[in-house]
Coordinates of C-alpha atoms in Angstrom, one line a residue:
X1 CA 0.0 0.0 0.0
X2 CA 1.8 3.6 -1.1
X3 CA 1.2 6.3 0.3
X4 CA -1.1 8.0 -1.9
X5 CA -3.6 5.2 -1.4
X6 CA -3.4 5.3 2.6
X7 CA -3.9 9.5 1.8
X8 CA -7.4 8.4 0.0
X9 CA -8.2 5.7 2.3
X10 CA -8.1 8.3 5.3
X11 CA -9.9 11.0 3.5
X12 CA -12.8 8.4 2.8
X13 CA -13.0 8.1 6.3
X14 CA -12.9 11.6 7.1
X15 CA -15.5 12.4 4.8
X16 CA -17.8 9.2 6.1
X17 CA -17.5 9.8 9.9
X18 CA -20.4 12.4 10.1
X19 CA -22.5 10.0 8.5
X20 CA -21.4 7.2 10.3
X21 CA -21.3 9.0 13.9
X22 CA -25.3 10.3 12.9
X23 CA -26.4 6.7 12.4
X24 CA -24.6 5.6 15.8
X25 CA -26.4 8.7 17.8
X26 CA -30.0 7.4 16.2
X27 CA -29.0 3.6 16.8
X28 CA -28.5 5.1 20.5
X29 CA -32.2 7.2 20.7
X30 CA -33.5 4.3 19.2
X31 CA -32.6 1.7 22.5
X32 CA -32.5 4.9 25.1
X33 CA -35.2 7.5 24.2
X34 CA -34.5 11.0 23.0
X35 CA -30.9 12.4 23.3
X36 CA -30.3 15.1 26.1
X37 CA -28.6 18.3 25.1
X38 CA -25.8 17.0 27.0
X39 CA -25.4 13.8 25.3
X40 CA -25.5 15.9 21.8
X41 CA -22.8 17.7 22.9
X42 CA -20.5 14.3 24.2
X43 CA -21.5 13.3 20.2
X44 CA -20.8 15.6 18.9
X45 CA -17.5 16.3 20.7
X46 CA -16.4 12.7 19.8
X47 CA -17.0 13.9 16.3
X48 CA -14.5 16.7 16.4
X49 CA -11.8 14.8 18.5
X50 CA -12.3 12.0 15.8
X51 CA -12.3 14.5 12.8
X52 CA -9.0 16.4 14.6
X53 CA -7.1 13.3 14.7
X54 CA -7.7 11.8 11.2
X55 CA -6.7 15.2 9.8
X56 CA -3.4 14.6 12.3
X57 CA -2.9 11.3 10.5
X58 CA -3.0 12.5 7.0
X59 CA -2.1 16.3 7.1
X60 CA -2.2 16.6 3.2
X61 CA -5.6 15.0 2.8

């Protein structure tokens, strides 16, 4: 694997993380009720420390 397809493979998964992370927060209302404010935030935190560190990962992508 060369680097320009390890560049693409992390940009796909930067670019399906929202999509992914939304499905897991409905998954969760789904078996606990509605999401609290405060539990939106802890998502959507996660999503921004897990966005941060693929952009770490591939700094040109």
């Amino acid at each position: 694997m060369d680097m320009n397809m390890i560049q693409q493979l992390l940009s796909t998964v930067s670019e399906a993380l929202p999509t992914y992370l939304k499905s897991l927060e409905q998954e969760f209302e789904n078996e606990h009720g509605k999401i609290s404010e405060e539990q939106r935030e802890v998502f959507d935190f996660v999503q921004k420390k897990a966005k941060d560190f693929l952009a770490q990962m591939n700094p040109l992508g």
